[in-house]
Tab-separated table of C-alpha atoms and ligand atoms in Angstrom:
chain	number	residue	atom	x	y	z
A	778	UNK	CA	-21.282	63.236	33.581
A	779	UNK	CA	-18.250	65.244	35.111
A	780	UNK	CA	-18.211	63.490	37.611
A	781	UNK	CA	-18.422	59.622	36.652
A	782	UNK	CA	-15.614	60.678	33.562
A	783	UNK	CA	-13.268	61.493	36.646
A	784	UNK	CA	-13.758	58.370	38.375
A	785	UNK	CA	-13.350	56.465	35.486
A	786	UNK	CA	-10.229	58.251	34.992
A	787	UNK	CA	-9.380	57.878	38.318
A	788	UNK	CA	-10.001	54.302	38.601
A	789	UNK	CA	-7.753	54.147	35.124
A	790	UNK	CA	-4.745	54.385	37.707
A	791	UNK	CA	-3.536	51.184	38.383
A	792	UNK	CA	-2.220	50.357	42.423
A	793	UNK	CA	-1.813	47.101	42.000
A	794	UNK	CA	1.758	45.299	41.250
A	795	UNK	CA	0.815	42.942	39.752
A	796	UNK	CA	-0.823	44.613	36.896
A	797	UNK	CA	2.776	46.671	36.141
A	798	UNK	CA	2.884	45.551	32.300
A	799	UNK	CA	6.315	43.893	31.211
A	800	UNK	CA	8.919	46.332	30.026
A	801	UNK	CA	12.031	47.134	28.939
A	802	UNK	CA	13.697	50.169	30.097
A	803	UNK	CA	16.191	52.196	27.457
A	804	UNK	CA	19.569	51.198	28.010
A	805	UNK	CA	21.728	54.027	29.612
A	806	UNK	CA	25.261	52.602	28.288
A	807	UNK	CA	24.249	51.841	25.071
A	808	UNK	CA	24.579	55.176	22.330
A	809	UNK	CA	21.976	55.603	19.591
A	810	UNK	CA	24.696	54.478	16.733
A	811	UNK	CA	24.541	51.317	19.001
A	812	UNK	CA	28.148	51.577	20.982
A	813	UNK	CA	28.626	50.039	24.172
A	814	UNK	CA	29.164	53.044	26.825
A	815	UNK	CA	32.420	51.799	28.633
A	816	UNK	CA	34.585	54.362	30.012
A	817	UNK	CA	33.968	58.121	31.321
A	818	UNK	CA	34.746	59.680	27.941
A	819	UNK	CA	32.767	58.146	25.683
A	820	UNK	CA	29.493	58.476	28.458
A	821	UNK	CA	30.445	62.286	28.580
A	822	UNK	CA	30.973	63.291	25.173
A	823	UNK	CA	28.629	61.012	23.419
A	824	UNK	CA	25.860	59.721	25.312
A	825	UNK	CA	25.116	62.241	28.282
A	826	UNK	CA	24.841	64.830	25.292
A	827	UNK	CA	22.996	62.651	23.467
A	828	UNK	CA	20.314	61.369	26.469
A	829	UNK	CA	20.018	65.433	27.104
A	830	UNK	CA	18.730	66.010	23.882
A	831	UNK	CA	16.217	63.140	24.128
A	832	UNK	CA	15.203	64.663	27.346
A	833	UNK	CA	14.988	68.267	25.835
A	834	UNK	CA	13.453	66.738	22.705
A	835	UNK	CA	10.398	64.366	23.979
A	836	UNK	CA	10.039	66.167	27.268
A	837	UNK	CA	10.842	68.870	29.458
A	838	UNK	CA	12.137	71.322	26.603
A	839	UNK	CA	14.567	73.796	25.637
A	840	UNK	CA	17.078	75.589	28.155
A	841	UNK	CA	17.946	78.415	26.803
A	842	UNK	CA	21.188	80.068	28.396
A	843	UNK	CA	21.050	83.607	26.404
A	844	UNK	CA	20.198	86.620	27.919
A	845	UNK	CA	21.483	90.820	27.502
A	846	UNK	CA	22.064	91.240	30.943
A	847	UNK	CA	21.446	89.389	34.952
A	848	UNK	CA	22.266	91.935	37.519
A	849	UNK	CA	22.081	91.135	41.524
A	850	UNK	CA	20.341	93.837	43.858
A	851	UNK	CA	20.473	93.124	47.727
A	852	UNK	CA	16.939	94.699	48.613
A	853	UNK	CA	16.675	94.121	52.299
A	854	UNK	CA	19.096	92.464	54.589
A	855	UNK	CA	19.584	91.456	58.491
A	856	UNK	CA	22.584	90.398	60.351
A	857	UNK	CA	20.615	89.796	63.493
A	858	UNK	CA	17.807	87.203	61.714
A	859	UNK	CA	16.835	83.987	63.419
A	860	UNK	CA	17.858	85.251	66.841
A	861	UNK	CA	21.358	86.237	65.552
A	862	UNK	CA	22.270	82.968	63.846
A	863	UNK	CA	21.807	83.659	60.508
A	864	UNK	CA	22.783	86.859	58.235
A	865	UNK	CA	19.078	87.206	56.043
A	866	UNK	CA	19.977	88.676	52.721
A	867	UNK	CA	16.580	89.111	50.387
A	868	UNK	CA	18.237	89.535	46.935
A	869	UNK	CA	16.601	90.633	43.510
A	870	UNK	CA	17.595	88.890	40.713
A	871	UNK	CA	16.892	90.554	37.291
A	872	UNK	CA	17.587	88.963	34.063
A	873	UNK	CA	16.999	91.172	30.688
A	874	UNK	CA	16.651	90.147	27.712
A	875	UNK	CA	15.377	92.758	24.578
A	876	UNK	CA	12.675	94.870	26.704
A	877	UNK	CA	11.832	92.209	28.622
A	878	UNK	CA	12.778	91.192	32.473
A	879	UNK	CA	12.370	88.320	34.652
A	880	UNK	CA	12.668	89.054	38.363
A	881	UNK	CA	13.585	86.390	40.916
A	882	UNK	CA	13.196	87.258	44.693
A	883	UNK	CA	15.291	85.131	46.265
A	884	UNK	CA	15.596	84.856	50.266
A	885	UNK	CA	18.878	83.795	51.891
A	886	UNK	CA	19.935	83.381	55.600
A	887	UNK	CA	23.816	82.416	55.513
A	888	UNK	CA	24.853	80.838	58.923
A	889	UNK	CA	26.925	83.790	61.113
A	890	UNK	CA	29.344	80.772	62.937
A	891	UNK	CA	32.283	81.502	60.717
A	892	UNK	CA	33.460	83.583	58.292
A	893	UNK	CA	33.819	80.565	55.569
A	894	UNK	CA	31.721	80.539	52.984
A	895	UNK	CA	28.439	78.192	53.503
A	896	UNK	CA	27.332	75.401	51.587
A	897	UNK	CA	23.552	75.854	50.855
A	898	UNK	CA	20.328	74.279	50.205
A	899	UNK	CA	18.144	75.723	46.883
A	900	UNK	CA	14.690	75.272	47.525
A	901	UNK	CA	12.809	75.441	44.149
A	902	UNK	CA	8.851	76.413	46.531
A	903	UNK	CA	6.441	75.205	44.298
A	904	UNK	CA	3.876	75.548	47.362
A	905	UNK	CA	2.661	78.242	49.453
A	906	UNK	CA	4.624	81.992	49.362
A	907	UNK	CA	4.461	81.848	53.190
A	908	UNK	CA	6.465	78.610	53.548
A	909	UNK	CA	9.279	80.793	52.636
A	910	UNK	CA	8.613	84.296	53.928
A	911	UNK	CA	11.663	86.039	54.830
A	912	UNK	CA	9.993	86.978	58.291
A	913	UNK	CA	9.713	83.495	59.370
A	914	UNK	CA	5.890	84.686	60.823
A	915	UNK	CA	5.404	80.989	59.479
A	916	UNK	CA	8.186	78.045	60.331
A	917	UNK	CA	6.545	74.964	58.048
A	918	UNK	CA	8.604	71.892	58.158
A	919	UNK	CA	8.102	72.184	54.076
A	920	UNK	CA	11.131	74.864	54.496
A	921	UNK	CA	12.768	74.429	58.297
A	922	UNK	CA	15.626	77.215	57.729
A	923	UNK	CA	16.059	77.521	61.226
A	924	UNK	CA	17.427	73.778	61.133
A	925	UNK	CA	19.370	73.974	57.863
A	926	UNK	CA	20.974	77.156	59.600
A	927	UNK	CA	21.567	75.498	62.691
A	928	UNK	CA	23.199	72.947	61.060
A	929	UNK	CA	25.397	74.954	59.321
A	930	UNK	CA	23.439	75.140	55.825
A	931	UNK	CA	22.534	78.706	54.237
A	932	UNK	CA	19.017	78.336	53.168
A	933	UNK	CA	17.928	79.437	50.522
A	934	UNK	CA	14.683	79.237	48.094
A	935	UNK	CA	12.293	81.197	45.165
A	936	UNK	CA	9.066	80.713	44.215
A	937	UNK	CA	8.302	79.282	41.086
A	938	UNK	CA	5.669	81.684	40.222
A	939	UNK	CA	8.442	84.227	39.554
A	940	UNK	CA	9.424	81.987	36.639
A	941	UNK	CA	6.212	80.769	35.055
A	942	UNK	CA	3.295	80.918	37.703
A	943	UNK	CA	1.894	77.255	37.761
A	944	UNK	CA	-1.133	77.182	35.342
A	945	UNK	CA	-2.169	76.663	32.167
A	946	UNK	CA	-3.642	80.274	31.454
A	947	UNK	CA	-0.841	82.158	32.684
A	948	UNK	CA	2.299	80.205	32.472
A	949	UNK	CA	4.283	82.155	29.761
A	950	UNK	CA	4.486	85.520	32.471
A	951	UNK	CA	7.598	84.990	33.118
A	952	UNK	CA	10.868	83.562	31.535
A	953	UNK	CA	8.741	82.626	28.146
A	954	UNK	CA	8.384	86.417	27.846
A	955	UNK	CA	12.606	86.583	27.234
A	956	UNK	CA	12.185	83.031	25.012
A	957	UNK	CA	8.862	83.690	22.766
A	958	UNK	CA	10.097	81.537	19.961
A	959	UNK	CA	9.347	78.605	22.453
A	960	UNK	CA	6.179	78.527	22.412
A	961	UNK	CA	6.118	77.805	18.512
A	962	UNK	CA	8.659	75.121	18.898
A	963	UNK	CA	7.371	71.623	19.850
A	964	UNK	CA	10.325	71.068	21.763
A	965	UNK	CA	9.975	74.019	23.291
A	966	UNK	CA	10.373	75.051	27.361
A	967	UNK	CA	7.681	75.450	29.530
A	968	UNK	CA	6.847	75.853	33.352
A	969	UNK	CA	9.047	72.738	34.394
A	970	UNK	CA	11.999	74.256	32.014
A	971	UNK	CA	11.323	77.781	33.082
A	972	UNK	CA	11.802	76.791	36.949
A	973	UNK	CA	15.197	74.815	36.600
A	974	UNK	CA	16.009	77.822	34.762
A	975	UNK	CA	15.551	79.802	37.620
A	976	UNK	CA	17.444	77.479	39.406
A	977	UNK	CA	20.138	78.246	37.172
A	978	UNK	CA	20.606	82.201	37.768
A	979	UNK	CA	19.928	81.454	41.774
A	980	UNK	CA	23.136	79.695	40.826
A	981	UNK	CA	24.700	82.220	38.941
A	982	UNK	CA	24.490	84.511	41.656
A	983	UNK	CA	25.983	82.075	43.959
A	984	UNK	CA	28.627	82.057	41.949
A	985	UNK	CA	29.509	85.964	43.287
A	986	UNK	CA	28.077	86.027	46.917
A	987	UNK	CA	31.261	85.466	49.121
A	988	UNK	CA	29.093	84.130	51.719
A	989	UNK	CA	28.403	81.202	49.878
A	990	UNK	CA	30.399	78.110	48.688
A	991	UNK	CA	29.266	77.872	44.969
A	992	UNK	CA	30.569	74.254	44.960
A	993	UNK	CA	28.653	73.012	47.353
A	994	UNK	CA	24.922	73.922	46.294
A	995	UNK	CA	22.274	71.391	46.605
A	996	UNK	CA	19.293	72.004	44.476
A	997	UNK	CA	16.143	70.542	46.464
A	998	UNK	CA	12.350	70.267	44.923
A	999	UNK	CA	9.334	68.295	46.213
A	1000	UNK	CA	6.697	66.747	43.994
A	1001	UNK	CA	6.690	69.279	40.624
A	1002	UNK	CA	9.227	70.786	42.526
A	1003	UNK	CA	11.429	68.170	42.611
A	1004	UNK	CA	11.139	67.381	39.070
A	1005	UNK	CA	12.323	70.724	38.382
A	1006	UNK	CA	15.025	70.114	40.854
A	1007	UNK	CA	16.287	66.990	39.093
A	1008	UNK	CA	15.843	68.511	35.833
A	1009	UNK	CA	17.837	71.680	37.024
A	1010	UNK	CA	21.032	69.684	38.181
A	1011	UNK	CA	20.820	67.646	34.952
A	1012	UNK	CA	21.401	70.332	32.982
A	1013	UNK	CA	23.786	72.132	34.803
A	1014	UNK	CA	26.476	70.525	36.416
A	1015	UNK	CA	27.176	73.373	38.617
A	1016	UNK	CA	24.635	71.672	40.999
A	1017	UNK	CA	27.067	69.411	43.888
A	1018	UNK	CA	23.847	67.494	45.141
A	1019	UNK	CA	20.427	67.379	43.953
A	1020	UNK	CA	17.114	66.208	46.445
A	1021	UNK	CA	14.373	65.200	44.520
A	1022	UNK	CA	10.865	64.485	47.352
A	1023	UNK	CA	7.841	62.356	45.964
A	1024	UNK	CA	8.596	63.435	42.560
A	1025	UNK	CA	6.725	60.844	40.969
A	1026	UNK	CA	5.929	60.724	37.506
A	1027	UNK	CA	8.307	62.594	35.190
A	1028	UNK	CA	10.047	62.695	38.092
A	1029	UNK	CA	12.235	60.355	39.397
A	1030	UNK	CA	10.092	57.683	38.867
A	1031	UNK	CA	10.081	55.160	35.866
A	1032	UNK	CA	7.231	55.855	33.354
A	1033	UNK	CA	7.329	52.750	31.626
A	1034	UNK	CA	5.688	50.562	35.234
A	1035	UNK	CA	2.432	52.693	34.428
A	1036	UNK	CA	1.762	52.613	38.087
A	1037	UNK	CA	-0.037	55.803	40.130
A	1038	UNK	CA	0.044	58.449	37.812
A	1039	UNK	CA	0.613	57.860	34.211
A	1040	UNK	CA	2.242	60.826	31.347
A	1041	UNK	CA	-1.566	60.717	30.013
A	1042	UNK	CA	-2.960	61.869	33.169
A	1043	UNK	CA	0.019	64.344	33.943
A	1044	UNK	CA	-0.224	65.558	29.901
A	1045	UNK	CA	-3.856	66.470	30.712
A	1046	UNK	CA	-3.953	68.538	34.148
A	1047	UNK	CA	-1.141	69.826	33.624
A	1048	UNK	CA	-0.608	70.658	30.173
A	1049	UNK	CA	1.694	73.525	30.859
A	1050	UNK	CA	4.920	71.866	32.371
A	1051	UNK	CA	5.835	69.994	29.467
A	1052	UNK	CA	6.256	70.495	25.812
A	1053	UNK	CA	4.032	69.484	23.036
A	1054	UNK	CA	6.348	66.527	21.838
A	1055	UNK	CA	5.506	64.839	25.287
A	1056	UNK	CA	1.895	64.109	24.326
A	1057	UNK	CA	2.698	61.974	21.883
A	1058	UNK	CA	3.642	59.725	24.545
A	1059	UNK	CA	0.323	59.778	26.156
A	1060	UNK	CA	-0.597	55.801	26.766
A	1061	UNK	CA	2.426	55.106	24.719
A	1062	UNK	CA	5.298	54.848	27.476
A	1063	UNK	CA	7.182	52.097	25.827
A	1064	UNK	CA	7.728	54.097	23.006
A	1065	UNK	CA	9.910	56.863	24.944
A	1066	UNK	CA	13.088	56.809	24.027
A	1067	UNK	CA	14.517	57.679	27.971
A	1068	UNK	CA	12.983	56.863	31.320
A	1069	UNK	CA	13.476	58.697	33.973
A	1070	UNK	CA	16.627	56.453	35.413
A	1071	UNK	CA	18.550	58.092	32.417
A	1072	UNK	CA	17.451	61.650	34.232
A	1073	UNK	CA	19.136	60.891	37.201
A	1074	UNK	CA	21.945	59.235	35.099
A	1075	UNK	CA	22.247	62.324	33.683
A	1076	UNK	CA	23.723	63.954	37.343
A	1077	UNK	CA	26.335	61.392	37.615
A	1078	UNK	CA	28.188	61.556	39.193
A	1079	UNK	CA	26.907	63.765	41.467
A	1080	UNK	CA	25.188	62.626	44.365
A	1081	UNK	CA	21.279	62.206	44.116
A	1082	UNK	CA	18.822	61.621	46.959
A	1083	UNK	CA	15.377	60.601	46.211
A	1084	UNK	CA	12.397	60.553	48.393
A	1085	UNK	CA	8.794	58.696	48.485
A	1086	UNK	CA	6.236	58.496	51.604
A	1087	UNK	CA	4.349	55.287	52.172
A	1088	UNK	CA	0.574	56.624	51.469
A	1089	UNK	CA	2.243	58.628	48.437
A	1090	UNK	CA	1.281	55.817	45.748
A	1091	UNK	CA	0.384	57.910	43.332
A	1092	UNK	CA	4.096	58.956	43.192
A	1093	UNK	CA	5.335	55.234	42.487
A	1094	UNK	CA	7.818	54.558	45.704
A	1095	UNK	CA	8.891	51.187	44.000
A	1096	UNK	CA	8.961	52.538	40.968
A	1097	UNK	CA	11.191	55.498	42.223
A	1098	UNK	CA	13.766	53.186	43.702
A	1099	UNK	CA	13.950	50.837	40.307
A	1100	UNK	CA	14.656	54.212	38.848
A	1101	UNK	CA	17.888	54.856	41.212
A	1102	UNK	CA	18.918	51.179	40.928
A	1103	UNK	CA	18.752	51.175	37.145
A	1104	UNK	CA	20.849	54.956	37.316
A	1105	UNK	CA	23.485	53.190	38.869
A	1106	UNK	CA	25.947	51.723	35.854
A	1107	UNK	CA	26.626	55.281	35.068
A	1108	UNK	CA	27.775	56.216	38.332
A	1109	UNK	CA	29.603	52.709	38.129
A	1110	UNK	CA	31.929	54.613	35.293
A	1111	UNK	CA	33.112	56.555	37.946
A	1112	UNK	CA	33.627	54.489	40.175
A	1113	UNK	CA	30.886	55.269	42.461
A	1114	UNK	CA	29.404	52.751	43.957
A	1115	UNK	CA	26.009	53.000	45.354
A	1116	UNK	CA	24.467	51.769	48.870
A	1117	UNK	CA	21.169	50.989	47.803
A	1118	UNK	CA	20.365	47.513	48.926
A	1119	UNK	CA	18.961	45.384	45.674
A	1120	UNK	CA	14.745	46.018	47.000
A	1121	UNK	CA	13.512	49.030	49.044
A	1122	UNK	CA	14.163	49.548	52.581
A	1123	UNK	CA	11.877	49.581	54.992
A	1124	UNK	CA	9.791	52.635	55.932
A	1125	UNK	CA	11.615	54.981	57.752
A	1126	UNK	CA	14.916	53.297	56.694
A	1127	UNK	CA	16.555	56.056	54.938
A	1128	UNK	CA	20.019	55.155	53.221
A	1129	UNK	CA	21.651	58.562	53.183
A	1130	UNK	CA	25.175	56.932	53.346
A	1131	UNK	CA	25.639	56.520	49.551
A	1132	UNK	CA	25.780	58.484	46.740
A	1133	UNK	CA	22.259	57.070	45.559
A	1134	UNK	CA	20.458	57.876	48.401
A	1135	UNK	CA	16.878	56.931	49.030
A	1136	UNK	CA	13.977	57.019	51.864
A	1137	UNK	CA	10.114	56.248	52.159
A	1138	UNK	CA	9.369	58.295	54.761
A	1139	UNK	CA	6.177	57.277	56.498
A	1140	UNK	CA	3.231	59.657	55.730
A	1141	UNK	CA	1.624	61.789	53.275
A	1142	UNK	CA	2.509	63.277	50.166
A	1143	UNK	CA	4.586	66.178	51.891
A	1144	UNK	CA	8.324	67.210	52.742
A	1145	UNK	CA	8.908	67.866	56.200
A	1146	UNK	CA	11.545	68.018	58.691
A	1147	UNK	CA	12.075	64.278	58.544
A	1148	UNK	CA	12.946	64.653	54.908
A	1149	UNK	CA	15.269	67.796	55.631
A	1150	UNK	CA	17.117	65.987	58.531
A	1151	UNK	CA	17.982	63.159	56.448
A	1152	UNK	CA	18.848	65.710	53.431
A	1153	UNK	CA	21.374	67.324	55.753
A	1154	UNK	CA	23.054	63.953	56.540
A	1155	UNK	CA	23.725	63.018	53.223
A	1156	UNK	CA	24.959	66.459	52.639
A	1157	UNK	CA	27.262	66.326	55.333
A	1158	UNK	CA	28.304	63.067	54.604
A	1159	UNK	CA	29.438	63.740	50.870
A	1160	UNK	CA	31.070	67.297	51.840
A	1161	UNK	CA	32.527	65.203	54.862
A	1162	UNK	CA	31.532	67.818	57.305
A	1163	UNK	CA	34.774	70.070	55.987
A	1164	UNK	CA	33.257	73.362	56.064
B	1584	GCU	C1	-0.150	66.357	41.385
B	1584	GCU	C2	0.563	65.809	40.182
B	1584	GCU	C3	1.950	65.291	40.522
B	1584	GCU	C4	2.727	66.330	41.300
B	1584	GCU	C5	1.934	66.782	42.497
B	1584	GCU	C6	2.578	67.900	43.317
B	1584	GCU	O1	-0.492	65.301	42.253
B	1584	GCU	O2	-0.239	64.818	39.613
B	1584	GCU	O3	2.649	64.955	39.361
B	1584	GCU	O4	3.979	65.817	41.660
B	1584	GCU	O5	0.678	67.268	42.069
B	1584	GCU	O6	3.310	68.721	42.762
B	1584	GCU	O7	2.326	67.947	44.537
């Protein structure tokens, strides 16, 4: 019985384009007392609040910013790392709040080429702890430090698990501990939330590490990870770039084209990264009052890269490009003008060049050095390699 109920639900899925229903996607410029967005102003103190709260509300939760006390605690550290390139710093990040803490173990190795402070890519791991071991006894091309160094790049990530390990069981042992009143709240955070929170005082010790230019941090996820990363930099603006890879549903692709995975099936294995509001929405996309092109909106206009690979369906490649198209009347308002061509490019055809950027890397469902080499062209291209 197990079985044939998963293929059915499987085969629920649709793959086929020409089954995407009709739809109409939420208009970005338009505010909910029905005024026409037109200038920077109105966008930022009207709308963008108001599309955060619908965002908060309906789907990935509270952020709350309150805590008694962060502190910063350099635990380990080696100026001779990566073959004497990079300075490895392993720092302890401990956030207190009543009797409770949260500990984030972040790893950090700062390019030693200069004495300027380094722009650096935040990888929210959402994968294997080894990927980003401090030793390096592993080099995956899910985290290729070594490159990010050589090019100049700190690199930097955390695990997620120190903010709300990834399952249903056990999710609330870690920042939910500091928030309890969230889990009574149907708009309340959960794993998602709690990792772009994490994100968030990563940041705020960036903001006090010399080393580092604070101003130039690009938050990067893949998959969940990556729609914690794009939920992290819409919330705080601190965030210069973000990379989103095959993020996929509730990620940067649109909902409402019900193609690959659908908030039904992401509402039921995995119940814990979104609030309780968000399962009202289950088979009822057209009903949401957002899509996801209003989450990347909601960055403008900071530059966004998003990422798909070709046997990655499941994630919605066209569906993730519509999503950057339709984002790009915000950045309009600012008069930033994407270089997305009107359909998707080709496979391997990344367009870094633009402050939309977008690739379908050929392959699996992964991120790998292909991804990060294109991630550090866009990044030098917006910073204009001034470092
Ligand atoms: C599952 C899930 C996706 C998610 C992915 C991942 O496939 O359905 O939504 O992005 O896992 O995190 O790798």
């Amino acid at each position: 019985l197990f079985v044939t109920t998963l293929i059915t639900r499987i085969q629920a899925q649709n793959y086929d384009e020409r089954k995407v229903p009709r739809y109409t996607l939420p208009e970005p410029l338009t505010t909910s007392s029905d005024m026409e967005v037109k200038n920077i102003k109105t966008w930022e103190k009207v709308r963008r609040p108001e599309i955060l709260q619908l965002f908060e509300d309906n789907i990935y939760g509270q952020m709350p910013e309150y805590y008694d006390k962060i502190s910063y605690e350099i635990t380990s550290e080696d100026k001779t790392a990566m073959n004497g390139k990079a300075h490895l710093k392993q720092v302890l990040i401990r956030i207190t709040q009543k009797d409770k803490v949260v500990k984030i173990n972040l790893t950090l190795f700062i390019p030693q080429n200069s004495t300027k402070p380094k722009p650096v890519f935040l990888l929210i791991n959402n994968r294997g702890k080894e990927n980003t071991d401090p030793e390096r006894k592993v080099k995956s091309e899910f985290w290729p430090a070594e490159m990010l160094v050589d090019n100049g790049y700190a690199a930097a990530a955390f695990h997620v698990s120190d903010l709300a390990p990834d399952h249903k069981d056990n999710y609330t042992n870690g920042v939910l501990q500091l928030y309890p009143e969230q889990l009574k709240m149907d708009n309340g955070m959960k794993a998602i939330g709690a990792w772009a929170w994490g994100a968030s005082r990563v940041m705020d010790y960036f903001e006090q590490d010399k080393d580092i230019d604070a101003k130039r941090v690009a938050v990067a996820g893949h998959s969940r990870g990556g729609k914690a990363s794009l939920w992290a930099a819409a919330q705080d603006q601190r965030f210069a770039i973000c990379i989103s890879n095959c993020s996929g549903n509730t990620g940067a692709a649109l909902s409402r084209r019900q193609f690959g995975e659908r908030i039904a099936r992401i509402n039921t294995s995995f119940p814990h990264w979104f609030n309780n509001n968000y399962k009202k929405f289950n088979d009822k996309e057209d009903s949401l009052p957002v899509d996801q092109h209003m989450l990347i909106a909601l960055v403008a206009p900071r530059p966004v890269y998003a990422t798909n690979a070709s046997k990655d369906l499941w994630a919605d490649p066209t569906g993730t490009y519509l999503s950057l198209k339709n984002a790009e009347k915000v950045y309009a308002l600012y008069h930033r003008k994407s270089a997305l061509p009107p359909s998707p490019p080709n496979i391997n055809e990344p367009v870094y060049r633009s402050i939309l950027a977008y690739h379908n890397r050929e392959g699996e469902h992964n991120m790998t050095s292909y991804d990060w080499g294109n991630f550090i062209k866009f990044a030098d291209y917006h910073y204009k390699k001034g470092r």
